[in-house]
Tab-separated table of C-alpha atoms in Angstrom:
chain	number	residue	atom	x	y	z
A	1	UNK	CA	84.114	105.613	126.805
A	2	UNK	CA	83.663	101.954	128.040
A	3	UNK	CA	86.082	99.783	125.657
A	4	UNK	CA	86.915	96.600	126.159
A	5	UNK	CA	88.900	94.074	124.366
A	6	UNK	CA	89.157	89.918	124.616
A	7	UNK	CA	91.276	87.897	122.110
A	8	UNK	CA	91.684	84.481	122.148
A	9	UNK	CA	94.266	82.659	120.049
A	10	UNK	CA	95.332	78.809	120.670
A	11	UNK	CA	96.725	77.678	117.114
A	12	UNK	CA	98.761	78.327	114.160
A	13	UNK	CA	98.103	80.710	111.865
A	14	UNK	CA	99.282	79.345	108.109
A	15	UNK	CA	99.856	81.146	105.236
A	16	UNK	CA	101.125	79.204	101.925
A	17	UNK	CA	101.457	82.353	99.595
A	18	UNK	CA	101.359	86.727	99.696
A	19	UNK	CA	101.458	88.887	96.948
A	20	UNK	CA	102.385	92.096	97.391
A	21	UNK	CA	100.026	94.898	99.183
A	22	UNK	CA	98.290	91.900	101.178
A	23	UNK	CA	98.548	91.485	105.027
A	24	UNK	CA	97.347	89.979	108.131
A	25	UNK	CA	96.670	92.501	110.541
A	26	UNK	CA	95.866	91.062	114.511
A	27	UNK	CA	95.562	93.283	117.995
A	28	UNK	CA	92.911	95.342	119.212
A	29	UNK	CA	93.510	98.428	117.241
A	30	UNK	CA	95.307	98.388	113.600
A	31	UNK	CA	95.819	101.231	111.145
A	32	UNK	CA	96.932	101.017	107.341
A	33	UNK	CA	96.078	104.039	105.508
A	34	UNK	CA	96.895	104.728	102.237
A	35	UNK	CA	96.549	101.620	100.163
A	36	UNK	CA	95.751	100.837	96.706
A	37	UNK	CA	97.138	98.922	93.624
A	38	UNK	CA	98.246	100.071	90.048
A	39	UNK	CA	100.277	98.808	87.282
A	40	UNK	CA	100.647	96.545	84.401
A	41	UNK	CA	101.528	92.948	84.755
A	42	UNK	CA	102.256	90.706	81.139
A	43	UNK	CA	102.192	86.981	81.751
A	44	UNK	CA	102.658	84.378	79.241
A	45	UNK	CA	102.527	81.248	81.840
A	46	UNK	CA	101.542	83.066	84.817
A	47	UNK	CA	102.467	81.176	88.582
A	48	UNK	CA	102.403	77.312	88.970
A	49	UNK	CA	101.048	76.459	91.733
A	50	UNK	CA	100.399	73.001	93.742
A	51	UNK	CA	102.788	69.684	93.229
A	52	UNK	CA	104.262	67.385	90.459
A	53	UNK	CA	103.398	69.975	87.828
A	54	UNK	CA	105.433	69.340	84.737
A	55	UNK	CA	106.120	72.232	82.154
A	56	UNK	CA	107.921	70.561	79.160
A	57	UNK	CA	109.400	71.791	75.980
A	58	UNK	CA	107.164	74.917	76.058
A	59	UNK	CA	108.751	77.864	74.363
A	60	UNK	CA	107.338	81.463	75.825
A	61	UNK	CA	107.842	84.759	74.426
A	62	UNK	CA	106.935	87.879	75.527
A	63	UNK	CA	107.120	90.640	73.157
A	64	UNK	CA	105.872	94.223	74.925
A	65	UNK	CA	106.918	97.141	72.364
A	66	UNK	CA	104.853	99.854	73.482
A	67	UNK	CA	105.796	103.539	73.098
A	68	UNK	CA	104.354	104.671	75.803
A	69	UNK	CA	103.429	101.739	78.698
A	70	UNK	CA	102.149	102.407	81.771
A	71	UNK	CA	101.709	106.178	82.627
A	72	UNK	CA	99.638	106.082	86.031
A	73	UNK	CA	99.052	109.108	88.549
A	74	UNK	CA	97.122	108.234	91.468
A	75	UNK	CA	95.733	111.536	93.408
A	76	UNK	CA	94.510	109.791	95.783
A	77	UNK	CA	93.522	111.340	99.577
A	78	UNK	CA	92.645	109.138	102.400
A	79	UNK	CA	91.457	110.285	105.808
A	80	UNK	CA	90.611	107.191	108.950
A	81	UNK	CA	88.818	109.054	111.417
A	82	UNK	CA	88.405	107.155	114.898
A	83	UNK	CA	84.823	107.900	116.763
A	84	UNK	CA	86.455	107.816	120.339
A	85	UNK	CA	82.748	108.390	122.315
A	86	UNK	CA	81.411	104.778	121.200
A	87	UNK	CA	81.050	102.060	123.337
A	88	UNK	CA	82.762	99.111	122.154
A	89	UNK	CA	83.106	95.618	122.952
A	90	UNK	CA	84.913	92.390	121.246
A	91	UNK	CA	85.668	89.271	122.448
A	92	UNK	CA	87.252	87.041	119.885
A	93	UNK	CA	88.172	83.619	120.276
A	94	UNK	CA	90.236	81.264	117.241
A	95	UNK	CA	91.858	78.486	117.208
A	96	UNK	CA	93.596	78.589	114.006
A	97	UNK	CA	93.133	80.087	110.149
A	98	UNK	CA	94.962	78.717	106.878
A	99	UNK	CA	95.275	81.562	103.904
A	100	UNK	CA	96.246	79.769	100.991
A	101	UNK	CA	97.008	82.623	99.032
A	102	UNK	CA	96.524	86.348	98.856
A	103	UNK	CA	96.516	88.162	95.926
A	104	UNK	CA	97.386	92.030	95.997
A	105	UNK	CA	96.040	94.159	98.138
A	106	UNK	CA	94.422	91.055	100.176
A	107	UNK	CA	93.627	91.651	104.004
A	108	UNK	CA	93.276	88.901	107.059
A	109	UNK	CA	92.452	91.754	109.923
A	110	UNK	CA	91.342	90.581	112.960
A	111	UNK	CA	90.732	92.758	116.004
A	112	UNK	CA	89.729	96.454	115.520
A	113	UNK	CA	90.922	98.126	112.334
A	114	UNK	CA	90.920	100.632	110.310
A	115	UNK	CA	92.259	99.417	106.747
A	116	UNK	CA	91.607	102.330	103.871
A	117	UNK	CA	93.259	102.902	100.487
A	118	UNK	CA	95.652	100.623	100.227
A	119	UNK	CA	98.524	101.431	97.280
A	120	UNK	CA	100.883	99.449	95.399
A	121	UNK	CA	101.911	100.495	91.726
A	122	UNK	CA	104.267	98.377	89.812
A	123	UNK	CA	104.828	97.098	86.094
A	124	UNK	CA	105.724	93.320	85.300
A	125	UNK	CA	106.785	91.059	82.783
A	126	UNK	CA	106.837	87.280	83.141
A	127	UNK	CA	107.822	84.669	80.456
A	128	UNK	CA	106.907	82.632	83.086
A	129	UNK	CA	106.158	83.138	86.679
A	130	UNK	CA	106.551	81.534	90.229
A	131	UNK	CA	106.304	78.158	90.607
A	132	UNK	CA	105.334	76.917	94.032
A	133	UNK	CA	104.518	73.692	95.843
A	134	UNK	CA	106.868	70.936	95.834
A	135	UNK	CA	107.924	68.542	93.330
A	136	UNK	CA	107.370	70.564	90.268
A	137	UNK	CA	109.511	70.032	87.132
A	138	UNK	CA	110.169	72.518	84.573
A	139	UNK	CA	112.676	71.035	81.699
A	140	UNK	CA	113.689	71.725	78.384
A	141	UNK	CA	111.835	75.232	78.218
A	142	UNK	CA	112.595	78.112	76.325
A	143	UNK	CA	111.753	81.655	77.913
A	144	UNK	CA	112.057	85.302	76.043
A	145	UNK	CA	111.160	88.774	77.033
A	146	UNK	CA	111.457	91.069	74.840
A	147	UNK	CA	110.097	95.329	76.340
A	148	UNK	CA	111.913	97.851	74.547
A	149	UNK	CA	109.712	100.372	75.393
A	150	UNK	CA	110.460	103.894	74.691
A	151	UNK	CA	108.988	105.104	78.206
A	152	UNK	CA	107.876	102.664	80.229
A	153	UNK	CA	106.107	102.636	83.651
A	154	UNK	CA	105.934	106.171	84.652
A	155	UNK	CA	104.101	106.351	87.587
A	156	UNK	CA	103.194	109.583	89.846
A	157	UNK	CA	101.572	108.519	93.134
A	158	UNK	CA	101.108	111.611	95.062
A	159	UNK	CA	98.660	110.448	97.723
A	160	UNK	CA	97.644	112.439	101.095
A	161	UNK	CA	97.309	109.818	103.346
A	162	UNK	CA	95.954	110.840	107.476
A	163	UNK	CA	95.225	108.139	109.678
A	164	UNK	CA	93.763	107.874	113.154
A	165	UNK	CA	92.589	111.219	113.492
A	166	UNK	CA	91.114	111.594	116.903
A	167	UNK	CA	87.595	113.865	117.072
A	168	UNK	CA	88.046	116.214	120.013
A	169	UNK	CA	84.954	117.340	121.857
C-alpha cells in the first residue's frame, strides 16, 4: 500500500461557539464511531447571540406537563471498515478557518477520517438560553419553568458501535 500524507497548517484555527456532539477533527487518520443526536429541547427565548443585545422587561414561562416526555431507544449499530489495499495520497495546505458556531452533531474534519453515527441524547428546558457576544444586557426579566412531568426523558441507547476494522487478506 503506497500512503502518503502532507499537512500544512500556518494560522489560527477560531471557533466562537460548540454545541454538544460537534467537533473538529485534524491528523491524517481520525475515527469517531458511534454518533447521533436525540432528545427534546423547549425554548421560550432560545440563545442570544452577537453584541449590545438588550432583553427588557420580558416575562418567559415555560410550562411542560407531559405524562410521558421523551421516551427514546436508539438501536443503533455502526461498523467503519478501513480498505487498507488503496493507494492514497493527500496533501493539504491551510492557513487558517473561523467556525462561528456548530450546532449538534457538527463536524470540521480535516485529514483522513472516518466519522459515522454520531450520538448524543438529552432533554432541555430553557426559559431562556445562552447569551453570547459581548455587551449584552438582560434587565428586569422574569423567567419560569415549570416540568412536572410524571416520567420524563427516558432514554435507552443501546448502540453497537465497531470502528476501524482492518480487512485481512
Amino acid at each position: 500500500m503506497n500512503h502518503s500524507f502532507e499537512f500544512k497548517f500556518a494560522g489560527n484555527i477560531n471557533v466562537q461557539s460548540m454545541e454538544r456532539q460537534s467537533g473538529i477533527f485534524i491528523g491524517e487518520h481520525n475515527n469517531a464511531v458511534g454518533w447521533s443526536a436525540h432528545g427534546k429541547a423547549n425554548n421560550v427565548i432560545g440563545e442570544i447571540g452577537g453584541h449590545s443585545n438588550l432583553l427588557y422587561q420580558n416575562v418567559n414561562i415555560l410550562n411542560d406537563p407531559d405524562f410521558i416526555d421523551t421516551p427514546i431507544d436508539d438501536r443503533d449499530i455502526n461498523i467503519s471498515v478501513e480498505n487498507p489495499g488503496a493507494e492514497k495520497t493527500s496533501n493539504l495546505t491551510f492557513e487558517s478557518f473561523n467556525v462561528n458556531t456548530m450546532e449538534q452533531n457538527a463536524v470540521v474534519s480535516i485529514g483522513e477520517g472516518h466519522i459515522t453515527g454520531m450520538d448524543a441524547n438529552e432533554k432541555v428546558n430553557q426559559a431562556q438560553g445562552g447569551t453570547y457576544g459581548n455587551q449584552n444586557q438582560s434587565v428586569c426579566n422574569l423567567n419560569v419553568n415549570n416540568d412536572n412531568d410524571l416520567v420524563d426523558a427516558i432514554i435507552e441507547d443501546a448502540d453497537v458501535k465497531i470502528a476501524s476494522v482492518k480487512k485481512v487478506d
